[in-house]
Short mmCIF file of C-alpha atoms in Angstrom, two decimals:
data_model
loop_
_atom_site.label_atom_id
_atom_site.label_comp_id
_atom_site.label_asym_id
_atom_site.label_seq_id
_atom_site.Cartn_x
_atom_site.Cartn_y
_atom_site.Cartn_z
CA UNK A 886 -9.08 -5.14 -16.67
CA UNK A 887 -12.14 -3.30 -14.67
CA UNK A 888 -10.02 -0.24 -13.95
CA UNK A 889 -8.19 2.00 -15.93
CA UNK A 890 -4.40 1.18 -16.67
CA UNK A 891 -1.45 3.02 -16.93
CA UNK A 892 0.36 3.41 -19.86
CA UNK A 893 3.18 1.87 -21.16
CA UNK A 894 5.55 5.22 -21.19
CA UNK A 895 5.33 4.64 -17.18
CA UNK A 896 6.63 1.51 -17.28
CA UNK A 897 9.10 1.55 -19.97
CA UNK A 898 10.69 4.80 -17.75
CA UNK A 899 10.57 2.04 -14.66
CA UNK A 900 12.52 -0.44 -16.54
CA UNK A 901 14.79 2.55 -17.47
CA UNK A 902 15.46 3.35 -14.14
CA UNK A 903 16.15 -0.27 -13.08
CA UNK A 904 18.37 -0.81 -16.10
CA UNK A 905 20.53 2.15 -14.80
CA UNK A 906 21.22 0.82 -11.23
CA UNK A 907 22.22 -2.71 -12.70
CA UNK A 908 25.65 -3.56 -12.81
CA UNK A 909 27.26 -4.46 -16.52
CA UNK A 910 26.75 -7.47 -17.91
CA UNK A 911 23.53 -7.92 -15.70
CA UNK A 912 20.76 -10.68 -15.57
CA UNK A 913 17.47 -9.65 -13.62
CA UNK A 914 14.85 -11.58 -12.99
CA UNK A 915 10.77 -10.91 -11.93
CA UNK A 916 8.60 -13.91 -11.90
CA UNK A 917 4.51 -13.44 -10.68
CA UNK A 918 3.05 -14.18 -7.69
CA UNK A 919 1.47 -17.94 -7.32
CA UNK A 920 -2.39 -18.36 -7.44
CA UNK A 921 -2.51 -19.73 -3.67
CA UNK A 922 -4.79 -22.47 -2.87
CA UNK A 923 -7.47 -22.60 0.08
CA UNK A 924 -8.87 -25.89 0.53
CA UNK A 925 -10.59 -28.70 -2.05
CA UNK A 926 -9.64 -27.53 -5.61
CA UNK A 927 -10.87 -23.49 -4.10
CA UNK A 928 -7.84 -21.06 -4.86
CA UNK A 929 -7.65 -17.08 -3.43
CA UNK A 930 -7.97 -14.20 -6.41
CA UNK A 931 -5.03 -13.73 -7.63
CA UNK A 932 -2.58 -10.79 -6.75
CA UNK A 933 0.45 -9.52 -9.11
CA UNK A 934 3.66 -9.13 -7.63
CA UNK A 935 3.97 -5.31 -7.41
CA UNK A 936 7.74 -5.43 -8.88
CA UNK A 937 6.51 -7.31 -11.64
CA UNK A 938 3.30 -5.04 -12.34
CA UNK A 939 5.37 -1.90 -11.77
CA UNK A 940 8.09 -2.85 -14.41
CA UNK A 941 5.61 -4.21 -17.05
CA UNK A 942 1.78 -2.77 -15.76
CA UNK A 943 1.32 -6.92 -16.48
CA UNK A 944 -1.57 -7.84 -14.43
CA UNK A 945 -1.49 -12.19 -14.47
CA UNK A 946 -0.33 -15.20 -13.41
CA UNK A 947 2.45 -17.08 -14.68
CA UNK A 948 4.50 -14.08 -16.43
CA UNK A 949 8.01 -13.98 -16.18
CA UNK A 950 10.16 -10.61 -16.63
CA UNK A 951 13.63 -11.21 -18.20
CA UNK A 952 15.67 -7.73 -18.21
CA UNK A 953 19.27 -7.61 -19.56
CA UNK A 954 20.20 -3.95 -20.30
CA UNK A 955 23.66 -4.77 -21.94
CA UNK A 956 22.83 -8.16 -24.27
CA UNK A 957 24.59 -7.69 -27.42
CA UNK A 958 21.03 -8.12 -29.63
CA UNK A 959 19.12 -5.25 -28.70
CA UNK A 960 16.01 -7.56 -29.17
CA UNK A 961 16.99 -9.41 -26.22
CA UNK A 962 17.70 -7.18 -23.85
CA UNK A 963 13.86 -7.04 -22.29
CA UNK A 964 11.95 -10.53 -22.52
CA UNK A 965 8.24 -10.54 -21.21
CA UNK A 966 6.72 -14.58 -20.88
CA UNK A 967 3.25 -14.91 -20.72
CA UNK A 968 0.95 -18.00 -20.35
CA UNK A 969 -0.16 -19.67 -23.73
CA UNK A 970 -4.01 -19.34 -23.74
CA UNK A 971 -6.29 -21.93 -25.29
CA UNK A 972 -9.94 -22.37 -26.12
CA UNK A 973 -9.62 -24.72 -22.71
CA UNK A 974 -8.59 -21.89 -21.03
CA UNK A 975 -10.54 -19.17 -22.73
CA UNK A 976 -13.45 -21.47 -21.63
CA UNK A 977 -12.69 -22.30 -18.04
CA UNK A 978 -10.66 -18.72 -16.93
CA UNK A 979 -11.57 -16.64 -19.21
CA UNK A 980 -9.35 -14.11 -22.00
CA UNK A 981 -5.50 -13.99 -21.48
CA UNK A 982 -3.13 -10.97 -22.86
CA UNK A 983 -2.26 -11.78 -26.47
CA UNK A 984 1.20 -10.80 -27.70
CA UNK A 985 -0.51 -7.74 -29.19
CA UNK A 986 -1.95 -6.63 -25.74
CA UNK A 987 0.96 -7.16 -23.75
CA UNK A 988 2.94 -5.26 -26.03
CA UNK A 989 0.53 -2.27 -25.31
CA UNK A 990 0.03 -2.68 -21.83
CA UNK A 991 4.11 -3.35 -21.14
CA UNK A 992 6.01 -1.45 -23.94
CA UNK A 993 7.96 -5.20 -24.51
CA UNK A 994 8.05 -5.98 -28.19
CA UNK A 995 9.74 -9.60 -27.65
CA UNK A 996 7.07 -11.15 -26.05
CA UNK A 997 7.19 -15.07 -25.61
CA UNK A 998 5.06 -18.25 -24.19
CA UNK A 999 6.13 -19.29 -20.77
CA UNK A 1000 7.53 -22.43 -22.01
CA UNK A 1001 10.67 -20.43 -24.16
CA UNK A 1002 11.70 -19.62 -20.80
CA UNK A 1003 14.13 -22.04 -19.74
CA UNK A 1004 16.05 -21.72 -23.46
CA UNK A 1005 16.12 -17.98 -23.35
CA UNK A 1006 17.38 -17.97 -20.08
CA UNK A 1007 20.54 -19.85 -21.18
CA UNK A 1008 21.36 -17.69 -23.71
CA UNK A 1009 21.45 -15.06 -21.28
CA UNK A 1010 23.45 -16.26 -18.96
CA UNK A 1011 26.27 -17.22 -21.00
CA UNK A 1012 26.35 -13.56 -21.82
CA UNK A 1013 26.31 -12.50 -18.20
CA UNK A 1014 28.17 -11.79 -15.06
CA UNK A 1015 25.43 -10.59 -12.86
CA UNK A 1016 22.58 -11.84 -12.05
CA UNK A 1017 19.64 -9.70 -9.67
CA UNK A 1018 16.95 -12.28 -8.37
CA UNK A 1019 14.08 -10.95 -6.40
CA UNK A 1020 12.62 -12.10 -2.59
CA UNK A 1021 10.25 -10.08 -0.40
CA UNK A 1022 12.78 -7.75 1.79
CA UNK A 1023 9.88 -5.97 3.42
CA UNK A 1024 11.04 -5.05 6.73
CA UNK A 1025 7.62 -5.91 8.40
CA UNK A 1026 7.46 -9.65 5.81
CA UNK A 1027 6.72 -12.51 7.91
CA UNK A 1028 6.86 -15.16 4.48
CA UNK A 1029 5.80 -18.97 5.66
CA UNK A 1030 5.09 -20.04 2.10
CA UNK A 1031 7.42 -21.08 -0.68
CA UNK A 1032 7.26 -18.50 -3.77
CA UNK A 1033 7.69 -18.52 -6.75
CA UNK A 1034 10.55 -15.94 -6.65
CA UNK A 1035 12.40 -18.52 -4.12
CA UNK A 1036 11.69 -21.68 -5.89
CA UNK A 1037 13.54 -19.89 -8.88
CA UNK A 1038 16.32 -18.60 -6.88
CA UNK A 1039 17.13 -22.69 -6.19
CA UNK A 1040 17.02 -24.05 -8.95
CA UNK A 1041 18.88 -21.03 -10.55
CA UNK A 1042 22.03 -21.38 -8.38
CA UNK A 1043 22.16 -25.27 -8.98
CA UNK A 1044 22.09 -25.03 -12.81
CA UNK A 1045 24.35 -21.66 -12.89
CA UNK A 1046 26.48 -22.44 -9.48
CA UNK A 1047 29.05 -19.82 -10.86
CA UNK A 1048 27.83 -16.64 -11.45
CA UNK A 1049 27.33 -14.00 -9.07
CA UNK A 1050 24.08 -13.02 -7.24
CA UNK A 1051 22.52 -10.40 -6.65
CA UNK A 1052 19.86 -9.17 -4.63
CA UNK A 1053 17.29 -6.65 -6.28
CA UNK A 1054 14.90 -5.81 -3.61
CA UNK A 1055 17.03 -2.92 -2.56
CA UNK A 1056 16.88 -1.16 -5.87
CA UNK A 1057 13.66 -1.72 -6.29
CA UNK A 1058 12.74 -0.43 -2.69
CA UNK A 1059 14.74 2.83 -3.88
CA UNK A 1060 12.61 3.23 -7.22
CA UNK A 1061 9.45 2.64 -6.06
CA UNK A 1062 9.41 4.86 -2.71
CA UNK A 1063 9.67 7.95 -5.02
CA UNK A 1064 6.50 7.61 -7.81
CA UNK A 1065 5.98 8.61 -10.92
CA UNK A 1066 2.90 11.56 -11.89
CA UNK A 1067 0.92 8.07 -13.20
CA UNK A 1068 1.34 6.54 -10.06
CA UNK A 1069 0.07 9.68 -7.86
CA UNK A 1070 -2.78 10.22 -10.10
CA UNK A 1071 -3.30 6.15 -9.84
CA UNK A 1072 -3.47 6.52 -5.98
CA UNK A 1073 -5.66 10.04 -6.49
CA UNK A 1074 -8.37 7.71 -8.03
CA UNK A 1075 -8.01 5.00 -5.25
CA UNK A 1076 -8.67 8.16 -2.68
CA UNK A 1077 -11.33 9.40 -4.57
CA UNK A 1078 -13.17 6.08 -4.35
CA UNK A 1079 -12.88 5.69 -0.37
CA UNK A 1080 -14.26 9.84 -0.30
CA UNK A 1081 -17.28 8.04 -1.97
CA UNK A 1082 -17.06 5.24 0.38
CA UNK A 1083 -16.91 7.63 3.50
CA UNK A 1084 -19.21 9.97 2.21
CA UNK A 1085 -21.90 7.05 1.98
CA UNK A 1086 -21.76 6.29 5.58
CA UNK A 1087 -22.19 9.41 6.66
CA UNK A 1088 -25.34 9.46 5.72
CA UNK A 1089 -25.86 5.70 6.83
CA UNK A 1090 -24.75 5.72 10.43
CA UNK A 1091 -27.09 6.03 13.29
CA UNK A 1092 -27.24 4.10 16.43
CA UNK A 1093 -28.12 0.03 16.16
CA UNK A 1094 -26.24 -0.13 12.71
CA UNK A 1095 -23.61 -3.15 13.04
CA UNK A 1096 -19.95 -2.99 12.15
CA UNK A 1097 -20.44 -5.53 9.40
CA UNK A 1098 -23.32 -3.19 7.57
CA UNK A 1099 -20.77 -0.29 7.62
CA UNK A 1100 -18.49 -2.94 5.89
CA UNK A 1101 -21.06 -3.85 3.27
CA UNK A 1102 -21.34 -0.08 2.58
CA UNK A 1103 -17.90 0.02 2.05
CA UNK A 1104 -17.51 -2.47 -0.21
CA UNK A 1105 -20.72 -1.91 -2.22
CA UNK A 1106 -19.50 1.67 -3.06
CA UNK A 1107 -15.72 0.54 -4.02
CA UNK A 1108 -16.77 -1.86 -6.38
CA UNK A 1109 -19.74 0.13 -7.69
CA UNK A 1110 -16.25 1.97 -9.33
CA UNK A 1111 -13.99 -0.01 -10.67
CA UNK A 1112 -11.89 -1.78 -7.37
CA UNK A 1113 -11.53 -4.61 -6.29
CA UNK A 1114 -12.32 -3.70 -2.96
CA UNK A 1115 -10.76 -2.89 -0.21
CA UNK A 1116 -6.76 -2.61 0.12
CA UNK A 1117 -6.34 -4.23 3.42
CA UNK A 1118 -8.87 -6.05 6.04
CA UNK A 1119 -11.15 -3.07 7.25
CA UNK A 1120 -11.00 -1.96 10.67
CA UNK A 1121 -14.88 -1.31 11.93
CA UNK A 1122 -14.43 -0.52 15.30
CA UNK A 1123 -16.74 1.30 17.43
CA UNK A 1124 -16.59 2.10 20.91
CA UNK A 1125 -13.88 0.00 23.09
CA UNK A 1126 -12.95 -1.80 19.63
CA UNK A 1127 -11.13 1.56 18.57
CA UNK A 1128 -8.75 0.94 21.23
CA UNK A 1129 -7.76 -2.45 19.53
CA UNK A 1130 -5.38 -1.32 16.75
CA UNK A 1131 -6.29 -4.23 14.14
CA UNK A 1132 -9.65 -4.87 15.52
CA UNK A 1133 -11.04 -6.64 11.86
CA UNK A 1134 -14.11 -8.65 13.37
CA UNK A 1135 -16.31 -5.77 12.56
CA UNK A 1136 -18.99 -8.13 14.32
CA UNK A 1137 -20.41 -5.31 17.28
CA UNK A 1138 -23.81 -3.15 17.25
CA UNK A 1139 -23.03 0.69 16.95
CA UNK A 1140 -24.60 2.42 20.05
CA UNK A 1141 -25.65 5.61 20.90
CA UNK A 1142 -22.91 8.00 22.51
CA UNK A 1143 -19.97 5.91 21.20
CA UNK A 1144 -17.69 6.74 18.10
CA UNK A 1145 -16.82 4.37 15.61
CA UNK A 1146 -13.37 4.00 14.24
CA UNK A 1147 -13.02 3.15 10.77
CA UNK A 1148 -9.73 2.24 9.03
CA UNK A 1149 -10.31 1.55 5.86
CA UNK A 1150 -9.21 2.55 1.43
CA UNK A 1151 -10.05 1.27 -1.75
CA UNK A 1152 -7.53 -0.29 -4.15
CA UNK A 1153 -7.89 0.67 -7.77
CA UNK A 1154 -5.54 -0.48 -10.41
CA UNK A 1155 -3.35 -2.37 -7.84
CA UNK A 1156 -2.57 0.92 -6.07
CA UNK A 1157 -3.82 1.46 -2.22
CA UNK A 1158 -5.61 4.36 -0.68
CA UNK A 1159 -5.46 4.34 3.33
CA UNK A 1160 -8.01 6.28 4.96
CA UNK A 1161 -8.91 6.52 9.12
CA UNK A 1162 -11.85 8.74 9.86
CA UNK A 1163 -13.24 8.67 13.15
CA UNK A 1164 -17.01 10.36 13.79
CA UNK A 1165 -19.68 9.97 16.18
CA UNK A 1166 -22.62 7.29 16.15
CA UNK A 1167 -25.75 9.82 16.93
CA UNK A 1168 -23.95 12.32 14.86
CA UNK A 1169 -23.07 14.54 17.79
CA UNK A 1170 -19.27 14.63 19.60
CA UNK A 1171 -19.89 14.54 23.12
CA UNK A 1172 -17.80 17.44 24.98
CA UNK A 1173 -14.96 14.91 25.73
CA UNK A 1174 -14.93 12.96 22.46
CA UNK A 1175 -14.38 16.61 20.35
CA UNK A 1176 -11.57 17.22 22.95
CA UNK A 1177 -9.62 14.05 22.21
CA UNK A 1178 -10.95 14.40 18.33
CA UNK A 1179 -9.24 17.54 17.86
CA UNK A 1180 -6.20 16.77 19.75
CA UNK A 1181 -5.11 14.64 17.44
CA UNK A 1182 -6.35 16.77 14.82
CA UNK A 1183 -4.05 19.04 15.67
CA UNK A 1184 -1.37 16.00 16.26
CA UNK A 1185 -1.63 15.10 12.32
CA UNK A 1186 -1.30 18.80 10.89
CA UNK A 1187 1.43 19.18 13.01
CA UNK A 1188 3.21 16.25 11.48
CA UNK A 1189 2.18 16.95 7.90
CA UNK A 1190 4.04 20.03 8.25
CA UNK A 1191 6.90 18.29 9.60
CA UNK A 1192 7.24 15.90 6.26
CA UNK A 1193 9.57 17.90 4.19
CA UNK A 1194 11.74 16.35 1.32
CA UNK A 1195 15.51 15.84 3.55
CA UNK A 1196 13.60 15.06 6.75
CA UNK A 1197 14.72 11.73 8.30
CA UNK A 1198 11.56 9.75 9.07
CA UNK A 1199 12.99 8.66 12.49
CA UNK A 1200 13.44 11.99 13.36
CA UNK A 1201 10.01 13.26 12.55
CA UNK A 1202 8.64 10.34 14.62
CA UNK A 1203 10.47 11.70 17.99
CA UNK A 1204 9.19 14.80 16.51
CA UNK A 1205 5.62 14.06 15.95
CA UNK A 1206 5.68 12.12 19.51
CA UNK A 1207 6.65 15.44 21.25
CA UNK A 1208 3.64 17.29 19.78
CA UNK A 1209 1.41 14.42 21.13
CA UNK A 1210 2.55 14.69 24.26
CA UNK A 1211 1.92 18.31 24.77
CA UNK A 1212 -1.58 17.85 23.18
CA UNK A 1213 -1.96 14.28 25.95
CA UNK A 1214 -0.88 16.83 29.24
CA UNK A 1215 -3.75 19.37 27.37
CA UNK A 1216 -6.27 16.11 27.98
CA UNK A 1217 -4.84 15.40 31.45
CA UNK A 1218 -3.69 11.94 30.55
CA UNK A 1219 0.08 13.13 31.43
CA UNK A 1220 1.34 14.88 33.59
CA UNK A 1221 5.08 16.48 34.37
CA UNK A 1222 5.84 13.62 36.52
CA UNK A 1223 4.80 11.36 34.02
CA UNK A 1224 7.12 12.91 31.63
CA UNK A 1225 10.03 13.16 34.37
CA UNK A 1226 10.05 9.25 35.25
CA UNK A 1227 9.65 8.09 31.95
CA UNK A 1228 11.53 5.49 29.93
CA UNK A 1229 13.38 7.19 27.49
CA UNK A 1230 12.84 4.04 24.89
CA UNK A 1231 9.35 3.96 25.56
CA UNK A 1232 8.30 7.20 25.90
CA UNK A 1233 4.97 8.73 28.38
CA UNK A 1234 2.83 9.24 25.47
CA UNK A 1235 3.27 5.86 23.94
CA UNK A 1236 0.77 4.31 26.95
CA UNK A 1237 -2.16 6.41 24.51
CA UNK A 1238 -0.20 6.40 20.93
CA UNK A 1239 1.36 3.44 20.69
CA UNK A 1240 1.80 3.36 16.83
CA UNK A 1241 4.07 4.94 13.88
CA UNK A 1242 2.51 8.06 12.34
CA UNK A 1243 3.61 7.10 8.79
CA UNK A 1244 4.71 4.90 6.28
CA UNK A 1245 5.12 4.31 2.94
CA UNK A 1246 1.88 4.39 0.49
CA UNK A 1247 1.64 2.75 -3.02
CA UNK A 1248 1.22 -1.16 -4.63
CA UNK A 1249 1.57 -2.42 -1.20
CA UNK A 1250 -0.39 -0.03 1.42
CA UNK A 1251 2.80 -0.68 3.60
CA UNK A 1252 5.02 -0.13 0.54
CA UNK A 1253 8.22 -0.20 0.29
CA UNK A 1254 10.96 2.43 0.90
CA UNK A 1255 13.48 3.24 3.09
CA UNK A 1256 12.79 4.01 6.61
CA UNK A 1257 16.11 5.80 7.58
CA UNK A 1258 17.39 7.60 4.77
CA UNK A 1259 15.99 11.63 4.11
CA UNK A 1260 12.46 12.01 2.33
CA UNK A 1261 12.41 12.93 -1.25
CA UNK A 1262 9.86 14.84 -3.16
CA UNK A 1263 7.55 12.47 -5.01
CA UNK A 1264 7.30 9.62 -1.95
CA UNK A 1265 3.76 9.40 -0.66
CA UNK A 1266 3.09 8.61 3.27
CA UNK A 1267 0.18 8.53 5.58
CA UNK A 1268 -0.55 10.43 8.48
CA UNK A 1269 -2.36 8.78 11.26
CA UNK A 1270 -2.01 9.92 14.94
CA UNK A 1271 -4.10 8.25 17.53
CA UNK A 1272 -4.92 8.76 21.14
CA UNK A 1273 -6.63 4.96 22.60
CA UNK A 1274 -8.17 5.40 26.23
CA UNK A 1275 -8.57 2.17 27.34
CA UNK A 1276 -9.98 2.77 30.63
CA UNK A 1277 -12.31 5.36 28.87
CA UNK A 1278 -13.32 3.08 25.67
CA UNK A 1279 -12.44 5.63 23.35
CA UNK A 1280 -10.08 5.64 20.49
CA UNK A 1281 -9.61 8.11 17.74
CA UNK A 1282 -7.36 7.83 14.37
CA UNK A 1283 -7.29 10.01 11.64
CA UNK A 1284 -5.22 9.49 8.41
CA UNK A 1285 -4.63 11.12 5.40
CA UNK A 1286 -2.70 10.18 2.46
CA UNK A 1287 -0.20 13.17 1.40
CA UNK A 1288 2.24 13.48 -1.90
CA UNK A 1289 5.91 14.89 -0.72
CA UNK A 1290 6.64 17.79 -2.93
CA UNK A 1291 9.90 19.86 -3.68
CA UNK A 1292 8.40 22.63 -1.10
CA UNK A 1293 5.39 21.43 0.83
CA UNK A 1294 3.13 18.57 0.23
CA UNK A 1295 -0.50 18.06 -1.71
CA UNK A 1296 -2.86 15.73 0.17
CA UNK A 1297 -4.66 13.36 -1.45
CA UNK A 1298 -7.66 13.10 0.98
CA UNK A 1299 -7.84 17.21 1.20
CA UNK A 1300 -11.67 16.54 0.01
CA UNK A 1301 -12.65 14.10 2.66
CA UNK A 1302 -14.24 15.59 5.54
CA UNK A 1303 -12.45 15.56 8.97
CA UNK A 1304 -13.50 18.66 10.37
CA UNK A 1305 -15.50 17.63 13.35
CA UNK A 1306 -17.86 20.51 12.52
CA UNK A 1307 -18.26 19.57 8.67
CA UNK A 1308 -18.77 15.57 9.60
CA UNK A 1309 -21.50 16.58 12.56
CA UNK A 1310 -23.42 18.86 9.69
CA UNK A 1311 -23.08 15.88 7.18
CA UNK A 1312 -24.68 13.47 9.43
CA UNK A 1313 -27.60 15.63 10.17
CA UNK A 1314 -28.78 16.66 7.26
#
């Protein structure tokens, strides 16, 4: 692999933790994602399934996780598959885990060749009651494609019609909102690597720069160590573009007297940093832009000090949009009677923040996790508060990534600039 990986103590704890929440006499099953085509015989890089990679740290296609905590043979109570290389394939794709490798990156000592599956899987099931098959609960997933995950979940329930089924996503949404010390210092690293990304424009930004250079600065420093690239599609957005949350055409000419909106992280090792940082194209805030800048400034250290483990994360929304609207009658953009005739269910202050201020942060960059039940110490969120101006053409983000701990929280971006006063020095060096 090009990055670092994790040991194998992480992920035999994961399984642990899985193996606790299973019922007795319990089947579950992981399969990887597919390698999904694009046109002619072209295919997209391949991407792990995150429950997969975050039970095993098994980072390829065509594996196949078979856990069964209470299997009277101890040996066969955690089955890894893996793909059968060949000198064809060492030739045409390149080296594949050996049984030796897997063992160290996975902690699995009975590792097998894809194509025991089928016979080790009836074995199993004669043994058990239970079975916990996997699907993509995401509450934002919008899947149009047949996975792998569903195809097996047919052809499961027609050759075993009588056990009973399970779904695992929920468990897995509970272990993987609260991470591990491996998985922090995993997303430290990813963090670290958009700092170096940020830092680099700083010094590269001036007026007539395009969107789509910024991008190529990104990407040239991510890569330089160790990712893959970039977590998500980068928003480059300067001027009116800011005010188009998932503007990703990063096409437009950076002028003088605009700011430039940039939503962008690197992914290292699978795991996602999410950074906004929003600064000025001739290096100067105008008078109005540093108003609006530190408004929501303010906005986001306001809500980082409301994320506290046993906060509900509805509440701190209501709680966070309250602050923004004090800080949005500050600007003038509100007023009382605003406030007075306003829809309860769409609040004043959403016609200039429109967005959440946080979600979830780890293998996906929207990861999973529960969205209504109190915060525990160890989740990871980000913190992005916005004010958009359309009829001004100015929009400002920022986001930071932040660690909930027992009493308080450590911020993972605490080294990337955002003082308006710090950026303005850094760009005139």
């Amino acid at each position: 692999m090009k990055y670092r990986t994790l040991p194998k103590s992480l992920y035999i704890k994961n399984r642990k933790k899985l193996a606790q929440k299973l019922l007795p006499k319990s089947l579950a099953v992981f399969h990887s994602n597919d390698i999904l085509p694009t046109n002619a015989d072209g295919t997209m890089r391949f991407r792990q399934n995150n429950d997969l990679f975050y039970l095993t740290g098994i980072d390829q296609e065509e594996s196949i996780l078979l856990l069964c905590p209470d299997f009277p043979d101890p040996n066969m109570r955690e089955i890894l598959f893996l793909r059968e290389t060949s000198d064809h394939i060492a030739i045409w794709e390149g080296h594949k885990y050996t049984v030796e490798e897997a063992f160290e990156a996975s902690g699995i000592e009975n590792i097998q060749w894809v194509e025991n599956f089928d016979g080790v899987l009836n074995t199993l099931m004669a043994l058990s009651d239970h079975v916990f098959l996997n699907t993509n609960e995401h509450l934002r997933a919008a899947v149009q494609v047949q996975t792998r995950d569903a195809r097996f979940i047919k052809t499961c329930k027609a050759r075993y019609p009588l056990h009973q089924y399970h779904r695992v996503a929920p468990l897995m949404h509970q272990l993987r909102a609260v991470k591990e010390k491996e998985e922090i210092d995993q997303l430290q690293v990813a963090c670290d690597i958009t700092e170096k990304g940020f830092r680099r424009i700083l010094s590269f930004l001036q007026p007539g720069v395009t969107e789509y250079e910024i991008e190529a600065e990104f990407i040239h420093e991510f890569v330089r160590n160790r990712s893959k690239g970039f977590a998500y599609e980068p928003i480059i957005a300067t001027g009116k573009n800011a005010c188009v949350l998932h503007y990703i055409e990063n096409k437009e000419t950076c002028k003088d007297g605009d700011l430039i909106l940039m939503d962008v992280g690197a992914e290292y090792g699978n795991y996602n940093a999410d950074m906004t940082r929003t600064i000025p194209v001739n290096g100067r805030f105008s008078e109005r832009q540093r108003k609006v800048y530190d408004a929501v400034l303010r906005v986001q250290r306001g809500a980082i000090d409301i994320l506290r483990p046993g906060v509900n994360i509805q509440d701190y929304h209501k709680e966070v949009g309250l602050i923004m609207q004090s800080e949005l009658l500050g600007l003038r953009l509100l007023d009382q009677t605003d406030i007075k005739n306003q829809d309860p269910k769409w609040p004043a202050y959403k016609k200039y923040f429109m967005h959440g201020t946080s979600h979830h942060l780890g293998l996906d960059v929207h990861d999973v996790g529960t969205m209504h039940e109190p915060i525990s110490p160890g989740m990871v969120f980000t913190v992005e508060p916005g004010i958009y101006i359309q009829e001004e053409g100015l929009g400002v983000r920022l986001e930071n990534d932040i660690v909930i701990e027992e009493k308080g929280f450590f911020d993972l971006m605490s080294n990337i600039p955002i003082e308006a006063e710090e950026i303005e020095d850094l760009m005139n060096k």
